[in-house]
XYZ file of C-alpha atoms in Angstrom:
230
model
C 1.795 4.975 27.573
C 0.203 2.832 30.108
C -0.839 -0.923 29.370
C -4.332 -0.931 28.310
C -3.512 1.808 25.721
C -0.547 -0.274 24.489
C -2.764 -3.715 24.534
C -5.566 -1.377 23.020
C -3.704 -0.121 20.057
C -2.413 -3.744 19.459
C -5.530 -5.312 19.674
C -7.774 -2.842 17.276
C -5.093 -3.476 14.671
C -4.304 -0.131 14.858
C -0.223 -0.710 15.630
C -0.392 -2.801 12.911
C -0.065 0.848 10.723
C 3.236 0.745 12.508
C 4.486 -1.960 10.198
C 6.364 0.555 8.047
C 8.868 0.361 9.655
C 9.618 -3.176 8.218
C 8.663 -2.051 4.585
C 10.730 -1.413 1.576
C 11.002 1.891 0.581
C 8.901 1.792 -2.769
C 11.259 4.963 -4.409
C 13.748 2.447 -4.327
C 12.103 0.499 -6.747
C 11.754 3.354 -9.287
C 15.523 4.118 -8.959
C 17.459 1.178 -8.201
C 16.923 -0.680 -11.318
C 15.620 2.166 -10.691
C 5.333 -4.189 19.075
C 8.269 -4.112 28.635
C 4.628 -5.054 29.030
C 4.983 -7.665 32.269
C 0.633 -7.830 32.435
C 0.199 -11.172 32.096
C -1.560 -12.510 28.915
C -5.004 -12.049 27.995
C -7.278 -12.869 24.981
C -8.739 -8.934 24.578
C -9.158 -6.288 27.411
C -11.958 -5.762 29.340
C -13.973 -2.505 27.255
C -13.090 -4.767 24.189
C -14.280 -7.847 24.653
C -17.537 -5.783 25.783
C -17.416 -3.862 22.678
C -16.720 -6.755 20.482
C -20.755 -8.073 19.518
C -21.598 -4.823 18.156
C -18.497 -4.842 15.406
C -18.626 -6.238 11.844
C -17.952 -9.867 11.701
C -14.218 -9.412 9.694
C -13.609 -6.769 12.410
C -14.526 -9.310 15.212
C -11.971 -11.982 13.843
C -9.302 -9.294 12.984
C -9.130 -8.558 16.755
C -9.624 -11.961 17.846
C -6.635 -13.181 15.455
C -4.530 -10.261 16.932
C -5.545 -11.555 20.511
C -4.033 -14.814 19.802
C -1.255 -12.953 18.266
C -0.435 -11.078 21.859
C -1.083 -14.168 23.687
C 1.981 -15.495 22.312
C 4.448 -12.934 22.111
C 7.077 -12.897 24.916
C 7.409 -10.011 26.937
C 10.045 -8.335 25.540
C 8.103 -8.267 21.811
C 5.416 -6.544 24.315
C 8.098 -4.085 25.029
C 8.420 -4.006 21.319
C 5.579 -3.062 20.584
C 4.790 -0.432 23.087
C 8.027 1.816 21.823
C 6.500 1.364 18.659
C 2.928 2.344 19.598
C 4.228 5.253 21.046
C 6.338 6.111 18.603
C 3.718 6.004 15.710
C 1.359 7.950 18.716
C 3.821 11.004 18.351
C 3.216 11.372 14.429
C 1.653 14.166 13.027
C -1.893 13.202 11.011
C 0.193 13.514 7.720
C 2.758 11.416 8.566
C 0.796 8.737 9.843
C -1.727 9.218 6.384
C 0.936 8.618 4.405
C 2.833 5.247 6.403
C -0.588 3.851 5.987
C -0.976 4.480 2.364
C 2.384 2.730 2.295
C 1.581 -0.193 4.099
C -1.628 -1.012 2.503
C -0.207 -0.340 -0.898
C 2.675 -3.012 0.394
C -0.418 -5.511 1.355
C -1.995 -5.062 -2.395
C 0.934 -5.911 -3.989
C 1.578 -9.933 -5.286
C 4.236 -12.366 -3.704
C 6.436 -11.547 -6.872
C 6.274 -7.816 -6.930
C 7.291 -7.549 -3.014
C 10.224 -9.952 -3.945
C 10.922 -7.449 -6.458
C 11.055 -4.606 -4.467
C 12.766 -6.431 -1.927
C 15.637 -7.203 -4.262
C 15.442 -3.647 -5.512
C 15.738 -2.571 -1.871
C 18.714 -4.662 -1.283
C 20.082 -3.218 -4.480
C 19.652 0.022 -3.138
C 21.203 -0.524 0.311
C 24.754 -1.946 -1.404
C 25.170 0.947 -3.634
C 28.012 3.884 -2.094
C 26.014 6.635 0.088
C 26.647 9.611 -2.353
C 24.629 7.083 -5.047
C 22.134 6.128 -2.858
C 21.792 10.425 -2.364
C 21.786 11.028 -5.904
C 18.867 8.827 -6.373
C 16.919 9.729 -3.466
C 17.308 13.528 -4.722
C 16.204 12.166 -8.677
C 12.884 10.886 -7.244
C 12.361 13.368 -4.875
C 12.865 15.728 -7.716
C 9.370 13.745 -9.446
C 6.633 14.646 -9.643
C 4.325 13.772 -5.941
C 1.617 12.134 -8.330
C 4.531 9.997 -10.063
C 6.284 9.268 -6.572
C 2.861 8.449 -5.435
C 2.407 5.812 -8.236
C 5.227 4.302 -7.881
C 3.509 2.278 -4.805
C 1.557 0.380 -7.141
C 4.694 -1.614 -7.587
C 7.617 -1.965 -10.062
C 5.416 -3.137 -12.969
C 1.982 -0.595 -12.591
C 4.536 2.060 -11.122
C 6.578 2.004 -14.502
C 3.309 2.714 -16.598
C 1.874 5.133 -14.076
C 2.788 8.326 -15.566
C 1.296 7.383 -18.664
C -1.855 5.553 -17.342
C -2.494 8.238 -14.725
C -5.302 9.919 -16.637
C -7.510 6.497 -16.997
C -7.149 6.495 -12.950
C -7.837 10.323 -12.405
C -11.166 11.580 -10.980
C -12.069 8.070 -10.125
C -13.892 7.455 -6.964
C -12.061 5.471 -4.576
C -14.300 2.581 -4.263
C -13.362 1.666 -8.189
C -10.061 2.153 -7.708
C -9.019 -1.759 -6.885
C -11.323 -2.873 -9.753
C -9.313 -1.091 -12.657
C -5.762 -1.555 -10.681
C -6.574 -5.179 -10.777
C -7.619 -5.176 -14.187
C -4.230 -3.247 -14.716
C -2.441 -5.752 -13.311
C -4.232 -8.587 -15.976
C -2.351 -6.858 -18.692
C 1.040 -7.855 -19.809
C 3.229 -5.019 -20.389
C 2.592 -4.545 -23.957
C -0.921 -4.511 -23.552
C -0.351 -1.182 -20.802
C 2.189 0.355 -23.595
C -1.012 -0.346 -25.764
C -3.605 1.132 -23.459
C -1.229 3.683 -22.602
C -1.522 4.994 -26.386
C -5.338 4.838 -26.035
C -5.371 7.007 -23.120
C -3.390 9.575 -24.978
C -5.155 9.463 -27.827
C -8.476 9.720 -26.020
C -9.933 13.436 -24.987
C -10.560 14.197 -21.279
C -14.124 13.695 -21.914
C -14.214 10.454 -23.357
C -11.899 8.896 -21.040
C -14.814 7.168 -18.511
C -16.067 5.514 -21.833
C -12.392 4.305 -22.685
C -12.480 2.576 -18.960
C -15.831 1.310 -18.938
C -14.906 -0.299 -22.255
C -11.453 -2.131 -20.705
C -13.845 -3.142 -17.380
C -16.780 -4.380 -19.435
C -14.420 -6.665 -21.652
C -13.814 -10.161 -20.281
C -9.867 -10.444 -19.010
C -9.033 -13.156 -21.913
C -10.440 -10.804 -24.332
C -8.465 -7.709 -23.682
C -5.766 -8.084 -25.726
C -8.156 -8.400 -28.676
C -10.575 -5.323 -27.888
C -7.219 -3.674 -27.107
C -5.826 -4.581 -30.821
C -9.093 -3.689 -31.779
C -9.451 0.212 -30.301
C -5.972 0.876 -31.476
C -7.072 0.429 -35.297
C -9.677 2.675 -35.260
């Protein structure tokens, strides 16, 4: 991989995708409780910094922030780096879907649930290797939307079985509104809404959601209390 492909990947944030290699493994938390580049420094290569007027303003400081980030790496982080662009370069499209659905899940998640699923991690890593294979074959053996939900983090991932309906058939671009809203509740309130969802018919199911959204966060509980005893 020669330099400007390395600095290239790097700079476009790109490598960044690479970070799961860092990250917890998120079944852990269901079953444990259950970048030598020697070029010298430079703020952005040459077709970037050429490129970089006609980009998005967040884009623009994204790049410029991980220009400043190269700038002060040493040259063996360089190095890094370049064995692990070139690494994540030899990944099929599937694999590298999937470490990026991991890492952005990891960058939604609060301060307290990563600590969580750090500790859960940790957990994980002290048990003996035939129980660390038992429970890697248990949630393997899950279902791949359960597995999936379980990167929501140890509190949604809990309640994601039974919540799964209110998120199915959602378009994407809602999806961080009702996870957030989600993530208001305490857990009683999700054991409540979780009975709602059940109790509500396929069809009626956008209403149910549009209901939870509409209501103001303070008031949830209450309108939750409320749809319950009808």
């Amino acid at each position: 991989m020669s330099r400007t492909t390395v600095a290239r990947t790097f700079f476009s944030g790109a490598g960044f995708g690479a970070a799961w290699s860092r990250m917890p493994w998120f079944g852990v938390v269901a079953l444990a409780t259950t970048l030598a580049l020697s070029a010298p420094a430079r703020a952005l290569p040459p077709e970037l910094e050429r490129s970089l007027a006609r980009l998005p303003a967040p884009v623009q400081a994204r790049i410029r922030a991980n220009g400043a980030r190269w700038d002060g790496w040493s040259e063996a982080q360089r190095h890094e780096f370049a064995q692990r662009a070139a690494q994540w370069n030899q990944l099929d499209t599937t694999e590298r879907g999937a470490r990026r659905e991991r890492y952005l899940a990891w960058q939604a998640l609060s301060a307290d649930e990563r600590a969580q699923a750090q500790a859960a991690a940790a957990r994980h890593a002290a048990l003996p290797p035939e129980q660390r294979q038992a429970l890697r074959a248990q949630f393997d053996a899950l279902d791949r939307s359960e597995r999936r939900g379980w990167l929501l983090g140890p509190a949604l991932g809990a309640d994601y079985p039974a919540l799964q309906p209110l998120l199915a058939q959602l378009p994407q671009e809602q999806h961080a509104t009702l996870l957030a809203a989600l993530r208001g509740l305490s857990a009683a309130q999700r054991k409540d809404l979780a009975v709602l969802v059940q109790r509500t018919p396929p069809q009626e199911r956008e209403r149910l959601r549009a209901g939870l959204l509409a209501t103001p966060a303070a008031q949830r509980g209450t309108w939750l209390h409320d749809a319950l005893a009808r």
